[in-house]
PDB file of C-alpha atoms in Angstrom:
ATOM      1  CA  UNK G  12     131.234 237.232 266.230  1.00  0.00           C
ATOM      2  CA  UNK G  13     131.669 233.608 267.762  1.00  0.00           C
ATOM      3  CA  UNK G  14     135.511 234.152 267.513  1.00  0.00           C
ATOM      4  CA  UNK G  15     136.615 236.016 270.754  1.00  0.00           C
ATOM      5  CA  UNK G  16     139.753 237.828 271.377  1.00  0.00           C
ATOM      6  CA  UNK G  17     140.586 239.184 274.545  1.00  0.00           C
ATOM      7  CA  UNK G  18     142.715 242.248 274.045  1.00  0.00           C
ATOM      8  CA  UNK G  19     142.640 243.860 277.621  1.00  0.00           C
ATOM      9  CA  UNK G  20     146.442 243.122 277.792  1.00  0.00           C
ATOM     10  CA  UNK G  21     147.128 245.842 275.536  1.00  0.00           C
ATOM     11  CA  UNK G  22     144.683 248.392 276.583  1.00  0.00           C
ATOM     12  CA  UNK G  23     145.150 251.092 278.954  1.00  0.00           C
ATOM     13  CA  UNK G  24     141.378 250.973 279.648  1.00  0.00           C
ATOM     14  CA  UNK G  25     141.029 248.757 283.364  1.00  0.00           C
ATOM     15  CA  UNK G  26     138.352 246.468 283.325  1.00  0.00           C
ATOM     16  CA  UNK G  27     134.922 247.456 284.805  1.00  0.00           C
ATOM     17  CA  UNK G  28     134.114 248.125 288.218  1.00  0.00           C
ATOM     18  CA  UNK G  29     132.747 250.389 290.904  1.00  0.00           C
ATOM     19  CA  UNK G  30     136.293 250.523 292.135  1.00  0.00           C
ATOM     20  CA  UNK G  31     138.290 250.543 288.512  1.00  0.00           C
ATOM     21  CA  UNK G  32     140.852 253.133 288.760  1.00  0.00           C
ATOM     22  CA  UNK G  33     141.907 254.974 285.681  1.00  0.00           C
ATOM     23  CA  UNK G  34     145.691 254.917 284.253  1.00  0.00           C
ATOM     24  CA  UNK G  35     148.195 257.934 284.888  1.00  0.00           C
ATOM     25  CA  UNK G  36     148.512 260.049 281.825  1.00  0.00           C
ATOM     26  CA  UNK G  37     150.520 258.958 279.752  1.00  0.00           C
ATOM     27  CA  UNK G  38     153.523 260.876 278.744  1.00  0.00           C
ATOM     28  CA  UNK G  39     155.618 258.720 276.449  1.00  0.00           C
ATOM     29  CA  UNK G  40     156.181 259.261 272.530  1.00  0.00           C
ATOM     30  CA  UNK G  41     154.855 256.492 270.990  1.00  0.00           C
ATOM     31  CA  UNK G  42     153.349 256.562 266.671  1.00  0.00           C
ATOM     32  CA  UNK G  43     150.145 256.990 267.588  1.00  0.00           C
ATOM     33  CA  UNK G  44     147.731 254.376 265.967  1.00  0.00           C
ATOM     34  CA  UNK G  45     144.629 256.939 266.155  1.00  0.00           C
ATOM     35  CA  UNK G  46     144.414 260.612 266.760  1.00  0.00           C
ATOM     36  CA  UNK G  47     142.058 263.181 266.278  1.00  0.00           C
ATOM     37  CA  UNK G  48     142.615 266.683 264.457  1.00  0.00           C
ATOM     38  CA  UNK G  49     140.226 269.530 265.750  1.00  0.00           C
ATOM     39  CA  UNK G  50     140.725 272.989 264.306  1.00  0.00           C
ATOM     40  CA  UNK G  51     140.513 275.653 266.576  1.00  0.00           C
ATOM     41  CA  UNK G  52     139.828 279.215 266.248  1.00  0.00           C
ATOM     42  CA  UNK G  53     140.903 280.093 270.285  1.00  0.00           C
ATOM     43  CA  UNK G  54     143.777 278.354 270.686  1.00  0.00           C
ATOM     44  CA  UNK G  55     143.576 279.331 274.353  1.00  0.00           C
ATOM     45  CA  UNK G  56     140.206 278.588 275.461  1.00  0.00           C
ATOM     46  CA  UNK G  57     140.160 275.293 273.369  1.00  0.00           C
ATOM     47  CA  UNK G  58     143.368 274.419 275.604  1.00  0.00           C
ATOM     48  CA  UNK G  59     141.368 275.493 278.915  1.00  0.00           C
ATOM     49  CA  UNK G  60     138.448 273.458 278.129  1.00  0.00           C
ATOM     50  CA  UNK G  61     139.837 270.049 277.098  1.00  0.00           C
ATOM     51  CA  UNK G  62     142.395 270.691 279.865  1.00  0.00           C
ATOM     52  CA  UNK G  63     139.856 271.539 282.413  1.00  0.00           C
ATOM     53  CA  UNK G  64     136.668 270.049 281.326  1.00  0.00           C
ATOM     54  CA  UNK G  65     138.018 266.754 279.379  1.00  0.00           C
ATOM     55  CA  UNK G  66     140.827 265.748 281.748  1.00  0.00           C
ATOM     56  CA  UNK G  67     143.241 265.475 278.639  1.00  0.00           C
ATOM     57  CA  UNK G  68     146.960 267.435 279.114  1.00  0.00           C
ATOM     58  CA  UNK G  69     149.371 269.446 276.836  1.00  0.00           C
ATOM     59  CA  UNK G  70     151.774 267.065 275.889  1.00  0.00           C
ATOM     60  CA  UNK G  71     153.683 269.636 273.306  1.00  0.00           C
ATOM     61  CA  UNK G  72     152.813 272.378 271.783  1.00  0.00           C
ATOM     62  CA  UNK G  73     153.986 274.597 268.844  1.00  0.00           C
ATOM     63  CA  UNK G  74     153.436 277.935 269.865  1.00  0.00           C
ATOM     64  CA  UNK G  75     150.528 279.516 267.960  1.00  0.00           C
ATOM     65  CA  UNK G  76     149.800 276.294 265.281  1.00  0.00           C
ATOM     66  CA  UNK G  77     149.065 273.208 267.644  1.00  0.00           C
ATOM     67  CA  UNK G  78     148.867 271.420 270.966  1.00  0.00           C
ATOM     68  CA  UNK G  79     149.063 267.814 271.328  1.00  0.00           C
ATOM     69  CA  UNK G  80     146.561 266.912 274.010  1.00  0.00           C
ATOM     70  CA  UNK G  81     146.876 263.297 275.752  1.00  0.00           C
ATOM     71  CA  UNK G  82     144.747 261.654 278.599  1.00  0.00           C
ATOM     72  CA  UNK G  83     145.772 258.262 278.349  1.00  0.00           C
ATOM     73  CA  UNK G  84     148.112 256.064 276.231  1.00  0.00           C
ATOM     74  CA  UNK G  85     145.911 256.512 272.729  1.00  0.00           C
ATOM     75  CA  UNK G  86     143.881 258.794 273.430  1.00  0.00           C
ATOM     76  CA  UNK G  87     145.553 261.950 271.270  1.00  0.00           C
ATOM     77  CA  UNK G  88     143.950 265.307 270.011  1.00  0.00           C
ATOM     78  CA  UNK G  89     145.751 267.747 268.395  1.00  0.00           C
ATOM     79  CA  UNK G  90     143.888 270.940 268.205  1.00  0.00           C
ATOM     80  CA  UNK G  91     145.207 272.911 264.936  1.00  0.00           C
ATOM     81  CA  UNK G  92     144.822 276.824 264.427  1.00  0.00           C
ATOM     82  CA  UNK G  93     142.170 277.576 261.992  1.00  0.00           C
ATOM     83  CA  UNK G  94     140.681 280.788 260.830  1.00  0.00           C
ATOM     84  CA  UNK G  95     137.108 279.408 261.833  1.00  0.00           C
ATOM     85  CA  UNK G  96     135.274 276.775 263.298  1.00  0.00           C
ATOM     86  CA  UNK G  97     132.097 274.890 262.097  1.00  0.00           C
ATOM     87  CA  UNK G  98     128.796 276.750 263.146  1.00  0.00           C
ATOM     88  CA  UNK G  99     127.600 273.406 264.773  1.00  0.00           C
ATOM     89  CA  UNK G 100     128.459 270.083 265.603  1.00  0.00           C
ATOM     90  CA  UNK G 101     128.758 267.654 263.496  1.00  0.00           C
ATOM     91  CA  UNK G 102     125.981 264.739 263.899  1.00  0.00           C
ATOM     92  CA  UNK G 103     129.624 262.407 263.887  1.00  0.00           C
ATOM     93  CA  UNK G 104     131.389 261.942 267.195  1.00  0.00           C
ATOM     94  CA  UNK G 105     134.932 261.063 268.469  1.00  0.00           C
ATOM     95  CA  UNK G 106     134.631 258.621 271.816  1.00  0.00           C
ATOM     96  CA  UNK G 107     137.470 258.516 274.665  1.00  0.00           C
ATOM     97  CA  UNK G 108     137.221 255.639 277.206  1.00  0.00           C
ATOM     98  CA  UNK G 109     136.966 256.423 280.756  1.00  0.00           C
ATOM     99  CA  UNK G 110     135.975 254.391 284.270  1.00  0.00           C
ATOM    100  CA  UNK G 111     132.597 254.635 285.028  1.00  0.00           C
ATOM    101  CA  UNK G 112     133.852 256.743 288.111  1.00  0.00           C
ATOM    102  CA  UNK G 113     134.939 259.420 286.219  1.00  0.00           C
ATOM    103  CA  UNK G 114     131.969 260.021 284.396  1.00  0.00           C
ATOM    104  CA  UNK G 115     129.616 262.570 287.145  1.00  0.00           C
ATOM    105  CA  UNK G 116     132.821 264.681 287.502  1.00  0.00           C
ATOM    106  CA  UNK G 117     133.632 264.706 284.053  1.00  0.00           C
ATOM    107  CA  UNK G 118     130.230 266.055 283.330  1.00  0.00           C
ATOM    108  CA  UNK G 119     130.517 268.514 286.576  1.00  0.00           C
ATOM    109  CA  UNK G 120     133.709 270.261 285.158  1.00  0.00           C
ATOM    110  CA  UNK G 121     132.489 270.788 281.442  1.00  0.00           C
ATOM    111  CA  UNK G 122     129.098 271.908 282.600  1.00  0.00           C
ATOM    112  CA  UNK G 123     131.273 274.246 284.625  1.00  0.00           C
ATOM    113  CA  UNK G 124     132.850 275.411 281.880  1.00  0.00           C
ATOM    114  CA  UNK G 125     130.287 275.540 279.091  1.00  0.00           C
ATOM    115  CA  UNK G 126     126.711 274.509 280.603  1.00  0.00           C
ATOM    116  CA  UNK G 127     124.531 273.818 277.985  1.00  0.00           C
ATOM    117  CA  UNK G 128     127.230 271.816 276.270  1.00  0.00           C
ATOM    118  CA  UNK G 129     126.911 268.468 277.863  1.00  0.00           C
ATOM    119  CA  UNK G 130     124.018 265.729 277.672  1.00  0.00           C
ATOM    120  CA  UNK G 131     124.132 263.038 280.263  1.00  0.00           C
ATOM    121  CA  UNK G 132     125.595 260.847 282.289  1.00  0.00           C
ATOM    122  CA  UNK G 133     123.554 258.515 280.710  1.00  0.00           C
ATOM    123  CA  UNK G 134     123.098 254.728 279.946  1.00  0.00           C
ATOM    124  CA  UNK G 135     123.320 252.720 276.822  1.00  0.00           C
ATOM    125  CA  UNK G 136     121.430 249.501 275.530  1.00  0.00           C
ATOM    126  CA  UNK G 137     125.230 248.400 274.737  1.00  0.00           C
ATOM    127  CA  UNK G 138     126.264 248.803 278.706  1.00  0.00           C
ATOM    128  CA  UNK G 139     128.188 251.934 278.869  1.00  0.00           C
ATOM    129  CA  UNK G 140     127.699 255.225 280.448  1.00  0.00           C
ATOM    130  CA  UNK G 141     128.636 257.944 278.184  1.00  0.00           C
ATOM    131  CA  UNK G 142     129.150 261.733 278.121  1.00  0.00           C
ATOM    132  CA  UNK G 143     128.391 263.695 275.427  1.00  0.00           C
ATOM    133  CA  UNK G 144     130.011 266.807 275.327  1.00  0.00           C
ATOM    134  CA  UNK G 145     130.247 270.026 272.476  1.00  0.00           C
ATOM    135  CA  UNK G 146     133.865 271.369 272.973  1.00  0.00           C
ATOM    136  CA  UNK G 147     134.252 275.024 271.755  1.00  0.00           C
ATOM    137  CA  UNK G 148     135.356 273.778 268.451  1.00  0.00           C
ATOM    138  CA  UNK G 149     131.792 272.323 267.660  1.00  0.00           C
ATOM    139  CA  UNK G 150     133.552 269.050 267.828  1.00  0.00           C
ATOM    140  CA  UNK G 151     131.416 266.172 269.535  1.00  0.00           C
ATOM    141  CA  UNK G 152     132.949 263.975 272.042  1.00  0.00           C
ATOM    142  CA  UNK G 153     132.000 261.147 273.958  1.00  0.00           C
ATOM    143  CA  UNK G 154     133.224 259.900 276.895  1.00  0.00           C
ATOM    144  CA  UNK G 155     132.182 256.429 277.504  1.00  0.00           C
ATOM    145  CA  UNK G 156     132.765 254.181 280.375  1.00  0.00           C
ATOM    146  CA  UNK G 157     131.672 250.545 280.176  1.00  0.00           C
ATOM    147  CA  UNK G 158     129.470 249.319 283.431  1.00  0.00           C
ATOM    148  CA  UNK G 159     130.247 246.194 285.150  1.00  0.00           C
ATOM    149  CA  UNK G 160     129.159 243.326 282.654  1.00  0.00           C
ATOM    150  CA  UNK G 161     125.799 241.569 284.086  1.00  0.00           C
ATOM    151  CA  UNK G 162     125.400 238.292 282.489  1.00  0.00           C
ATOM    152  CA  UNK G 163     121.287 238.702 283.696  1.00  0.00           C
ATOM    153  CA  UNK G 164     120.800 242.268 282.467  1.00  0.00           C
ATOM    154  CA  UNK G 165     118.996 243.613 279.500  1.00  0.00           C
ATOM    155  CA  UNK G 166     122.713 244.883 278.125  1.00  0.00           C
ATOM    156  CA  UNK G 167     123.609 241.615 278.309  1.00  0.00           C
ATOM    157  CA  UNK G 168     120.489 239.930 276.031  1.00  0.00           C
ATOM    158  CA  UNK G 169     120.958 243.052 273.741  1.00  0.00           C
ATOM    159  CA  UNK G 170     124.566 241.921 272.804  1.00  0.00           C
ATOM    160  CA  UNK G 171     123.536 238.339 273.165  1.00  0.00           C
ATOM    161  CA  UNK G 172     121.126 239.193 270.552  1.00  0.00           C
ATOM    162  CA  UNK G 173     123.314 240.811 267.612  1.00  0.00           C
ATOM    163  CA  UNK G 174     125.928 237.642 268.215  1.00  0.00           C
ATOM    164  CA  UNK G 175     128.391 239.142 271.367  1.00  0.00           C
ATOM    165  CA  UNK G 176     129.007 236.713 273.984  1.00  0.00           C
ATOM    166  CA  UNK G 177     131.163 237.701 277.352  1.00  0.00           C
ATOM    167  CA  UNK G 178     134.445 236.199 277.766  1.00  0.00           C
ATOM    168  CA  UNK G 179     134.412 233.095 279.469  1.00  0.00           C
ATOM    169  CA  UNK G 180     132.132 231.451 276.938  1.00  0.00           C
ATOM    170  CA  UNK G 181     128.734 232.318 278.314  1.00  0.00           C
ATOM    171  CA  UNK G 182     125.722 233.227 276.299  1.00  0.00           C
ATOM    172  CA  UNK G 183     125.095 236.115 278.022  1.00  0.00           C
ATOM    173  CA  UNK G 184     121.335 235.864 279.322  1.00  0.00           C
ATOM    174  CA  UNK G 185     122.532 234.585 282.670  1.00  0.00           C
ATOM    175  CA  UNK G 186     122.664 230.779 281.823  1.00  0.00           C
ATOM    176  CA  UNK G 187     126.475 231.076 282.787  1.00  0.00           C
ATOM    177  CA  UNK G 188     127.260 232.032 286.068  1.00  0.00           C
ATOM    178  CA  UNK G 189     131.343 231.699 285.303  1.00  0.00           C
ATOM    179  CA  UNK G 190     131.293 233.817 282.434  1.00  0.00           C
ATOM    180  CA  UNK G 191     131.337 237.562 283.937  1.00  0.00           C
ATOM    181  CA  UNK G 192     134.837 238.613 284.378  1.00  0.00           C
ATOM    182  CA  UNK G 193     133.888 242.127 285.194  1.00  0.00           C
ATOM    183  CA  UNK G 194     135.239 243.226 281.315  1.00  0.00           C
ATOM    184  CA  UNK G 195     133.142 244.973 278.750  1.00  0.00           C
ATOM    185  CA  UNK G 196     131.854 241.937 276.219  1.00  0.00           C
TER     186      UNK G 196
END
């Protein structure tokens, strides 16, 4: 992974920071590159949750068959009527970025909502903060929000090791002092 390609132009997803400020929603119609299907058995409550809890919003509906849930530009659900619902998560998981500011009071409202459902805040070897929540659906999301890249952290020698360098060129174990931009490597 030598080759490096920095594609924050074209993500809604700001760059790391204690002060990164998420995107508006996005309401446009765009063909979606990546979506998620949940079926639902609760139309309602499955609304009220992601609504609530996940910070997503109905973008369209068709009454009584679907709602087309958006948070930011790419990040689509559509939650499908089913007759039932897995009797427990699946050990797979469907991740939505975030800003690490969000991440206490995303936690907060789904707790709210469903309190043994969610497992964290907590922090990764791969320098995120993630989220893991069990929507009413069984389905297992993740919010993740990537932490302000430290070129002398453990995060950063754990990429460093599997062949990820940060943008700028450095090799990630703090020999470069130029080479944090404040993006996710």
């Amino acid at each position: 992974m030598s080759d490096h390609y920095d594609a924050f132009e074209m993500s809604p997803v700001p760059a790391p920071g204690p002060d990164a400020v998420p995107p508006e929603p996005f309401h446009g119609i765009y063909g979606m590159p990546s979506f998620v299907t949940i079926p639902t058995a609760d139309l309602a409550e499955s609304l009220d949750f992601w609504v609530r809890g996940l910070g997503f919003f109905e973008l369209f509906s068709v009454p009584g068959v679907l709602v087309h849930l958006r948070r930011w530009a790419f990040q689509d659900v559509l939650l499908v009527v089913a007759e039932s619902v897995p009797a427990q998560p699946p050990a797979m998981s469907f991740g939505f970025a975030g800003v690490l500011g969000q991440a206490d009071s995303l936690a907060e409202a789904c707790r709210a909502l469903r309190p043994d459902a969610v497992d964290g805040p907590r922090d990764t070897p791969w320098n995120t903060r993630d989220v893991e929540v069990v929507t009413p659906e069984n389905a297992r999301i993740v919010f993740t929000a990537a932490k302000p890249f430290d070129p002398a952290s453990q995060e950063a020698r754990n990429l460093a090791a599997i062949g990820i360098r940060p943008p700028g060129g450095g090799d990630g174990a703090g020999g470069d002092p130029g080479a944090d931009n404040g993006r996710h490597a």
